[in-house]
Amino acid sequence: MKTKLILALTLSVLAANTFAADGFDRTQSAIAADGYDRTGAATVAADGFDRTGSNAIAEDGFDRTGSNAIAEDGFDRTGSNAIAEDGFDRTGSNAIAEDGFDRTGSNAIAEDGFDRTGSNAIAEDGFDRTGSNAIAEDGFDRTGSNAIAEDGFDRTNTASLS
């Protein structure tokens, strides 16, 4: 009987300290009387801002997770002046020129708009020069040795069409 009485008193003392009169669970003193979760060191501030990191979200709403990653004027500064003040992309060494031409390769797109990725692959007159004179100036196909004759006949096989 004595053991049951000691056990009952112990449980009643634990129950009295576990639940407060207002009904809040105080088993670990994690929830304060005002209802805020205080398991971490001010994870959520009283004003509602997320402070999981060292001032990760500033009072003005800017994201400051990195070293001034988003500037006050809204420009992205994650790289070394990656986005310039005028809006041009400067991620590479002058990759996009001020006039808007793509300069990712060594003058890959010329100022006149012609493709110069190969050694004069597209000529100034627009003809394809990827092979050795594959398309002649008159428009005939010269990919084979005189496969299409000037008169339009197919000469892929020797005299199969006459």
PDB file of C-alpha atoms in Angstrom:
ATOM      1  CA  MET A   1       0.000   0.000   0.000  1.00  0.00           C
ATOM      2  CA  LYS A   2       2.845   2.304   0.828  1.00  0.00           C
ATOM      3  CA  THR A   3       4.355   1.749  -2.646  1.00  0.00           C
ATOM      4  CA  LYS A   4       1.069   2.586  -4.343  1.00  0.00           C
ATOM      5  CA  LEU A   5       0.749   5.795  -2.325  1.00  0.00           C
ATOM      6  CA  ILE A   6       4.290   6.907  -3.224  1.00  0.00           C
ATOM      7  CA  LEU A   7       3.660   6.084  -6.879  1.00  0.00           C
ATOM      8  CA  ALA A   8       0.387   8.043  -6.911  1.00  0.00           C
ATOM      9  CA  LEU A   9       1.997  11.096  -5.294  1.00  0.00           C
ATOM     10  CA  THR A  10       4.897  10.987  -7.760  1.00  0.00           C
ATOM     11  CA  LEU A  11       2.546  10.835 -10.739  1.00  0.00           C
ATOM     12  CA  SER A  12       0.414  13.698  -9.445  1.00  0.00           C
ATOM     13  CA  VAL A  13       3.481  15.911  -8.913  1.00  0.00           C
ATOM     14  CA  LEU A  14       4.736  15.120 -12.414  1.00  0.00           C
ATOM     15  CA  ALA A  15       1.319  15.796 -13.914  1.00  0.00           C
ATOM     16  CA  ALA A  16       1.024  19.113 -12.109  1.00  0.00           C
ATOM     17  CA  ASN A  17       4.361  20.307 -13.464  1.00  0.00           C
ATOM     18  CA  THR A  18       3.825  18.888 -16.951  1.00  0.00           C
ATOM     19  CA  PHE A  19       0.628  20.783 -17.749  1.00  0.00           C
ATOM     20  CA  ALA A  20       0.081  24.324 -16.554  1.00  0.00           C
ATOM     21  CA  ALA A  21      -3.262  25.767 -15.550  1.00  0.00           C
ATOM     22  CA  ASP A  22      -3.647  27.381 -18.999  1.00  0.00           C
ATOM     23  CA  GLY A  23      -3.275  24.013 -20.756  1.00  0.00           C
ATOM     24  CA  PHE A  24       0.127  24.536 -22.373  1.00  0.00           C
ATOM     25  CA  ASP A  25       2.475  21.581 -22.579  1.00  0.00           C
ATOM     26  CA  ARG A  26       5.581  22.364 -20.544  1.00  0.00           C
ATOM     27  CA  THR A  27       7.332  19.033 -20.627  1.00  0.00           C
ATOM     28  CA  GLN A  28      10.550  20.599 -21.943  1.00  0.00           C
ATOM     29  CA  SER A  29       9.855  24.279 -21.291  1.00  0.00           C
ATOM     30  CA  ALA A  30       9.883  24.679 -25.077  1.00  0.00           C
ATOM     31  CA  ILE A  31       6.565  26.506 -25.457  1.00  0.00           C
ATOM     32  CA  ALA A  32       6.268  29.810 -23.624  1.00  0.00           C
ATOM     33  CA  ALA A  33       3.076  31.300 -22.213  1.00  0.00           C
ATOM     34  CA  ASP A  34       2.632  33.448 -25.348  1.00  0.00           C
ATOM     35  CA  GLY A  35       2.625  30.355 -27.594  1.00  0.00           C
ATOM     36  CA  TYR A  36       5.955  30.859 -29.378  1.00  0.00           C
ATOM     37  CA  ASP A  37       8.193  27.872 -29.985  1.00  0.00           C
ATOM     38  CA  ARG A  38      11.470  28.491 -28.205  1.00  0.00           C
ATOM     39  CA  THR A  39      13.221  25.218 -28.905  1.00  0.00           C
ATOM     40  CA  GLY A  40      15.873  27.083 -30.925  1.00  0.00           C
ATOM     41  CA  ALA A  41      17.551  30.386 -30.301  1.00  0.00           C
ATOM     42  CA  ALA A  42      14.982  32.835 -31.737  1.00  0.00           C
ATOM     43  CA  THR A  43      14.418  30.862 -34.956  1.00  0.00           C
ATOM     44  CA  VAL A  44      11.324  32.937 -35.703  1.00  0.00           C
ATOM     45  CA  ALA A  45      11.328  36.461 -34.337  1.00  0.00           C
ATOM     46  CA  ALA A  46       8.333  38.178 -32.784  1.00  0.00           C
ATOM     47  CA  ASP A  47       7.727  40.154 -36.001  1.00  0.00           C
ATOM     48  CA  GLY A  48       7.508  36.955 -38.085  1.00  0.00           C
ATOM     49  CA  PHE A  49      10.807  37.233 -39.956  1.00  0.00           C
ATOM     50  CA  ASP A  50      12.829  34.069 -40.460  1.00  0.00           C
ATOM     51  CA  ARG A  51      16.112  34.294 -38.612  1.00  0.00           C
ATOM     52  CA  THR A  52      17.443  30.790 -39.077  1.00  0.00           C
ATOM     53  CA  GLY A  53      20.802  32.146 -40.214  1.00  0.00           C
ATOM     54  CA  SER A  54      22.692  35.232 -39.241  1.00  0.00           C
ATOM     55  CA  ASN A  55      20.093  37.838 -40.240  1.00  0.00           C
ATOM     56  CA  ALA A  56      19.209  35.776 -43.340  1.00  0.00           C
ATOM     57  CA  ILE A  57      16.094  37.832 -44.076  1.00  0.00           C
ATOM     58  CA  ALA A  58      16.527  41.519 -43.347  1.00  0.00           C
ATOM     59  CA  GLU A  59      13.792  43.776 -42.019  1.00  0.00           C
ATOM     60  CA  ASP A  60      13.277  45.291 -45.483  1.00  0.00           C
ATOM     61  CA  GLY A  61      12.638  41.845 -47.011  1.00  0.00           C
ATOM     62  CA  PHE A  62      15.865  41.456 -48.995  1.00  0.00           C
ATOM     63  CA  ASP A  63      17.563  38.060 -49.052  1.00  0.00           C
ATOM     64  CA  ARG A  64      20.975  38.307 -47.468  1.00  0.00           C
ATOM     65  CA  THR A  65      21.989  34.662 -47.355  1.00  0.00           C
ATOM     66  CA  GLY A  66      25.282  35.446 -49.090  1.00  0.00           C
ATOM     67  CA  SER A  67      27.577  38.398 -48.843  1.00  0.00           C
ATOM     68  CA  ASN A  68      25.223  41.068 -50.204  1.00  0.00           C
ATOM     69  CA  ALA A  69      23.950  38.611 -52.850  1.00  0.00           C
ATOM     70  CA  ILE A  70      20.928  40.775 -53.682  1.00  0.00           C
ATOM     71  CA  ALA A  71      21.699  44.474 -53.622  1.00  0.00           C
ATOM     72  CA  GLU A  72      19.276  47.126 -52.435  1.00  0.00           C
ATOM     73  CA  ASP A  73      18.544  48.154 -56.035  1.00  0.00           C
ATOM     74  CA  GLY A  74      17.500  44.578 -56.952  1.00  0.00           C
ATOM     75  CA  PHE A  75      20.481  43.627 -59.123  1.00  0.00           C
ATOM     76  CA  ASP A  76      21.935  40.139 -58.786  1.00  0.00           C
ATOM     77  CA  ARG A  77      25.477  40.327 -57.500  1.00  0.00           C
ATOM     78  CA  THR A  78      26.217  36.659 -56.898  1.00  0.00           C
ATOM     79  CA  GLY A  79      29.276  36.812 -59.165  1.00  0.00           C
ATOM     80  CA  SER A  80      31.835  39.513 -59.659  1.00  0.00           C
ATOM     81  CA  ASN A  81      29.602  42.122 -61.305  1.00  0.00           C
ATOM     82  CA  ALA A  82      27.796  39.334 -63.219  1.00  0.00           C
ATOM     83  CA  ILE A  83      24.859  41.588 -64.107  1.00  0.00           C
ATOM     84  CA  ALA A  84      25.935  45.116 -64.894  1.00  0.00           C
ATOM     85  CA  GLU A  85      23.923  48.200 -64.000  1.00  0.00           C
ATOM     86  CA  ASP A  86      22.831  48.579 -67.636  1.00  0.00           C
ATOM     87  CA  GLY A  87      21.394  45.021 -67.681  1.00  0.00           C
ATOM     88  CA  PHE A  88      23.988  43.356 -69.911  1.00  0.00           C
ATOM     89  CA  ASP A  89      25.187  39.858 -69.042  1.00  0.00           C
ATOM     90  CA  ARG A  90      28.860  39.907 -68.163  1.00  0.00           C
ATOM     91  CA  THR A  91      29.346  36.366 -66.913  1.00  0.00           C
ATOM     92  CA  GLY A  92      32.121  35.737 -69.438  1.00  0.00           C
ATOM     93  CA  SER A  93      34.809  37.997 -70.743  1.00  0.00           C
ATOM     94  CA  ASN A  94      32.576  40.445 -72.617  1.00  0.00           C
ATOM     95  CA  ALA A  95      30.370  37.518 -73.755  1.00  0.00           C
ATOM     96  CA  ILE A  96      27.523  39.823 -74.786  1.00  0.00           C
ATOM     97  CA  ALA A  97      28.764  43.012 -76.389  1.00  0.00           C
ATOM     98  CA  GLU A  98      27.122  46.380 -75.886  1.00  0.00           C
ATOM     99  CA  ASP A  99      25.593  46.187 -79.378  1.00  0.00           C
ATOM    100  CA  GLY A 100      23.903  42.843 -78.547  1.00  0.00           C
ATOM    101  CA  PHE A 101      26.060  40.551 -80.677  1.00  0.00           C
ATOM    102  CA  ASP A 102      27.137  37.190 -79.271  1.00  0.00           C
ATOM    103  CA  ARG A 103      30.874  37.085 -78.766  1.00  0.00           C
ATOM    104  CA  THR A 104      31.245  33.816 -76.885  1.00  0.00           C
ATOM    105  CA  GLY A 105      33.704  32.503 -79.473  1.00  0.00           C
ATOM    106  CA  SER A 106      36.417  34.289 -81.347  1.00  0.00           C
ATOM    107  CA  ASN A 107      34.175  36.573 -83.398  1.00  0.00           C
ATOM    108  CA  ALA A 108      31.735  33.664 -83.942  1.00  0.00           C
ATOM    109  CA  ILE A 109      28.934  35.979 -85.066  1.00  0.00           C
ATOM    110  CA  ALA A 110      30.205  38.838 -87.180  1.00  0.00           C
ATOM    111  CA  GLU A 111      28.784  42.350 -87.038  1.00  0.00           C
ATOM    112  CA  ASP A 112      26.947  41.762 -90.328  1.00  0.00           C
ATOM    113  CA  GLY A 113      25.183  38.669 -88.897  1.00  0.00           C
ATOM    114  CA  PHE A 114      27.037  35.971 -90.822  1.00  0.00           C
ATOM    115  CA  ASP A 115      28.059  32.766 -89.050  1.00  0.00           C
ATOM    116  CA  ARG A 116      31.813  32.500 -88.764  1.00  0.00           C
ATOM    117  CA  THR A 117      32.126  29.498 -86.478  1.00  0.00           C
ATOM    118  CA  GLY A 118      34.154  27.590 -89.083  1.00  0.00           C
ATOM    119  CA  SER A 119      36.779  28.806 -91.461  1.00  0.00           C
ATOM    120  CA  ASN A 120      34.549  30.875 -93.754  1.00  0.00           C
ATOM    121  CA  ALA A 121      31.819  28.182 -93.601  1.00  0.00           C
ATOM    122  CA  ILE A 122      29.121  30.625 -94.712  1.00  0.00           C
ATOM    123  CA  ALA A 123      30.375  33.035 -97.333  1.00  0.00           C
ATOM    124  CA  GLU A 124      29.316  36.663 -97.513  1.00  0.00           C
ATOM    125  CA  ASP A 125      27.036  35.870-100.467  1.00  0.00           C
ATOM    126  CA  GLY A 126      25.168  33.217 -98.417  1.00  0.00           C
ATOM    127  CA  PHE A 127      26.499  30.107-100.134  1.00  0.00           C
ATOM    128  CA  ASP A 128      27.441  27.058 -98.058  1.00  0.00           C
ATOM    129  CA  ARG A 129      31.159  26.436 -98.089  1.00  0.00           C
ATOM    130  CA  THR A 130      31.441  23.707 -95.490  1.00  0.00           C
ATOM    131  CA  GLY A 131      33.031  21.380 -98.056  1.00  0.00           C
ATOM    132  CA  SER A 132      35.386  22.168-100.857  1.00  0.00           C
ATOM    133  CA  ASN A 133      33.000  24.109-103.110  1.00  0.00           C
ATOM    134  CA  ALA A 134      30.144  21.686-102.268  1.00  0.00           C
ATOM    135  CA  ILE A 135      27.476  24.124-103.457  1.00  0.00           C
ATOM    136  CA  ALA A 136      28.519  25.973-106.567  1.00  0.00           C
ATOM    137  CA  GLU A 137      27.678  29.600-107.240  1.00  0.00           C
ATOM    138  CA  ASP A 138      25.022  28.546-109.765  1.00  0.00           C
ATOM    139  CA  GLY A 139      23.225  26.406-107.137  1.00  0.00           C
ATOM    140  CA  PHE A 140      24.180  22.963-108.423  1.00  0.00           C
ATOM    141  CA  ASP A 141      25.176  20.227-105.982  1.00  0.00           C
ATOM    142  CA  ARG A 142      28.817  19.303-106.259  1.00  0.00           C
ATOM    143  CA  THR A 143      29.202  17.046-103.246  1.00  0.00           C
ATOM    144  CA  GLY A 144      30.390  14.190-105.467  1.00  0.00           C
ATOM    145  CA  SER A 145      32.655  14.348-108.452  1.00  0.00           C
ATOM    146  CA  ASN A 146      30.257  16.009-110.885  1.00  0.00           C
ATOM    147  CA  ALA A 147      27.308  13.935-109.534  1.00  0.00           C
ATOM    148  CA  ILE A 148      24.731  16.431-110.826  1.00  0.00           C
ATOM    149  CA  ALA A 149      25.563  17.740-114.250  1.00  0.00           C
ATOM    150  CA  GLU A 150      24.940  21.282-115.386  1.00  0.00           C
ATOM    151  CA  ASP A 151      21.958  20.110-117.459  1.00  0.00           C
ATOM    152  CA  GLY A 152      20.294  18.593-114.339  1.00  0.00           C
ATOM    153  CA  PHE A 153      20.839  14.894-115.057  1.00  0.00           C
ATOM    154  CA  ASP A 154      21.753  12.533-112.216  1.00  0.00           C
ATOM    155  CA  ARG A 155      25.224  11.137-112.650  1.00  0.00           C
ATOM    156  CA  THR A 156      25.681   9.267-109.376  1.00  0.00           C
ATOM    157  CA  ASN A 157      25.968   6.017-111.326  1.00  0.00           C
ATOM    158  CA  THR A 158      27.776   6.168-114.594  1.00  0.00           C
ATOM    159  CA  ALA A 159      25.119   6.964-117.181  1.00  0.00           C
ATOM    160  CA  SER A 160      22.196   5.293-115.360  1.00  0.00           C
ATOM    161  CA  LEU A 161      19.954   8.103-116.581  1.00  0.00           C
ATOM    162  CA  SER A 162      20.546   9.417-120.021  1.00  0.00           C
TER     163      SER A 162
END
